């Protein structure tokens, strides 16, 4: 993920989580967070 995108998201107060080496891995992890933490 380009650092400029990460910084843009952080500048709006969000927490950035980078996980996995591909979009499918990141998606699976994000859905796990939703199930476990209600994000």
PDB file of C-alpha atoms in Angstrom:
ATOM      1  CA  UNK A   1       0.000   0.000   0.000  1.00  0.00           C
ATOM      2  CA  UNK A   2       1.472   3.373  -0.936  1.00  0.00           C
ATOM      3  CA  UNK A   3       2.541   5.343   2.123  1.00  0.00           C
ATOM      4  CA  UNK A   4       0.678   8.424   0.869  1.00  0.00           C
ATOM      5  CA  UNK A   5      -2.608   6.500   1.093  1.00  0.00           C
ATOM      6  CA  UNK A   6      -1.789   5.235   4.578  1.00  0.00           C
ATOM      7  CA  UNK A   7      -0.931   8.741   5.774  1.00  0.00           C
ATOM      8  CA  UNK A   8      -4.083  10.146   4.180  1.00  0.00           C
ATOM      9  CA  UNK A   9      -6.229   7.707   6.136  1.00  0.00           C
ATOM     10  CA  UNK A  10      -4.323   8.324   9.377  1.00  0.00           C
ATOM     11  CA  UNK A  11      -4.650  12.085   8.952  1.00  0.00           C
ATOM     12  CA  UNK A  12      -8.413  11.626   9.191  1.00  0.00           C
ATOM     13  CA  UNK A  13      -8.102   9.892  12.553  1.00  0.00           C
ATOM     14  CA  UNK A  14      -8.327   6.273  11.440  1.00  0.00           C
ATOM     15  CA  UNK A  15      -6.156   3.399  12.565  1.00  0.00           C
ATOM     16  CA  UNK A  16      -4.451   1.669   9.654  1.00  0.00           C
ATOM     17  CA  UNK A  17      -3.962  -2.096   9.777  1.00  0.00           C
ATOM     18  CA  UNK A  18      -1.905  -3.651   6.993  1.00  0.00           C
ATOM     19  CA  UNK A  19      -2.233  -7.437   6.962  1.00  0.00           C
ATOM     20  CA  UNK A  20      -1.229 -10.081   4.434  1.00  0.00           C
ATOM     21  CA  UNK A  21       0.516 -10.061   1.092  1.00  0.00           C
ATOM     22  CA  UNK A  22      -2.595  -9.816  -1.069  1.00  0.00           C
ATOM     23  CA  UNK A  23      -6.063  -8.328  -1.123  1.00  0.00           C
ATOM     24  CA  UNK A  24      -7.763 -11.693  -0.402  1.00  0.00           C
ATOM     25  CA  UNK A  25      -5.606 -12.151   2.722  1.00  0.00           C
ATOM     26  CA  UNK A  26      -6.376  -8.623   3.905  1.00  0.00           C
ATOM     27  CA  UNK A  27     -10.090  -9.095   3.250  1.00  0.00           C
ATOM     28  CA  UNK A  28     -10.186 -12.356   5.201  1.00  0.00           C
ATOM     29  CA  UNK A  29      -8.448 -10.684   8.135  1.00  0.00           C
ATOM     30  CA  UNK A  30     -10.786  -7.686   8.061  1.00  0.00           C
ATOM     31  CA  UNK A  31     -13.825  -9.973   8.135  1.00  0.00           C
ATOM     32  CA  UNK A  32     -12.291 -11.840  11.079  1.00  0.00           C
ATOM     33  CA  UNK A  33     -11.930  -8.526  12.942  1.00  0.00           C
ATOM     34  CA  UNK A  34     -15.582  -7.741  12.248  1.00  0.00           C
ATOM     35  CA  UNK A  35     -16.662 -11.094  13.678  1.00  0.00           C
ATOM     36  CA  UNK A  36     -14.390 -10.913  16.725  1.00  0.00           C
ATOM     37  CA  UNK A  37     -14.607  -7.223  17.609  1.00  0.00           C
ATOM     38  CA  UNK A  38     -17.640  -5.831  15.819  1.00  0.00           C
ATOM     39  CA  UNK A  39     -15.636  -3.380  13.729  1.00  0.00           C
TER      40      UNK A  39
END
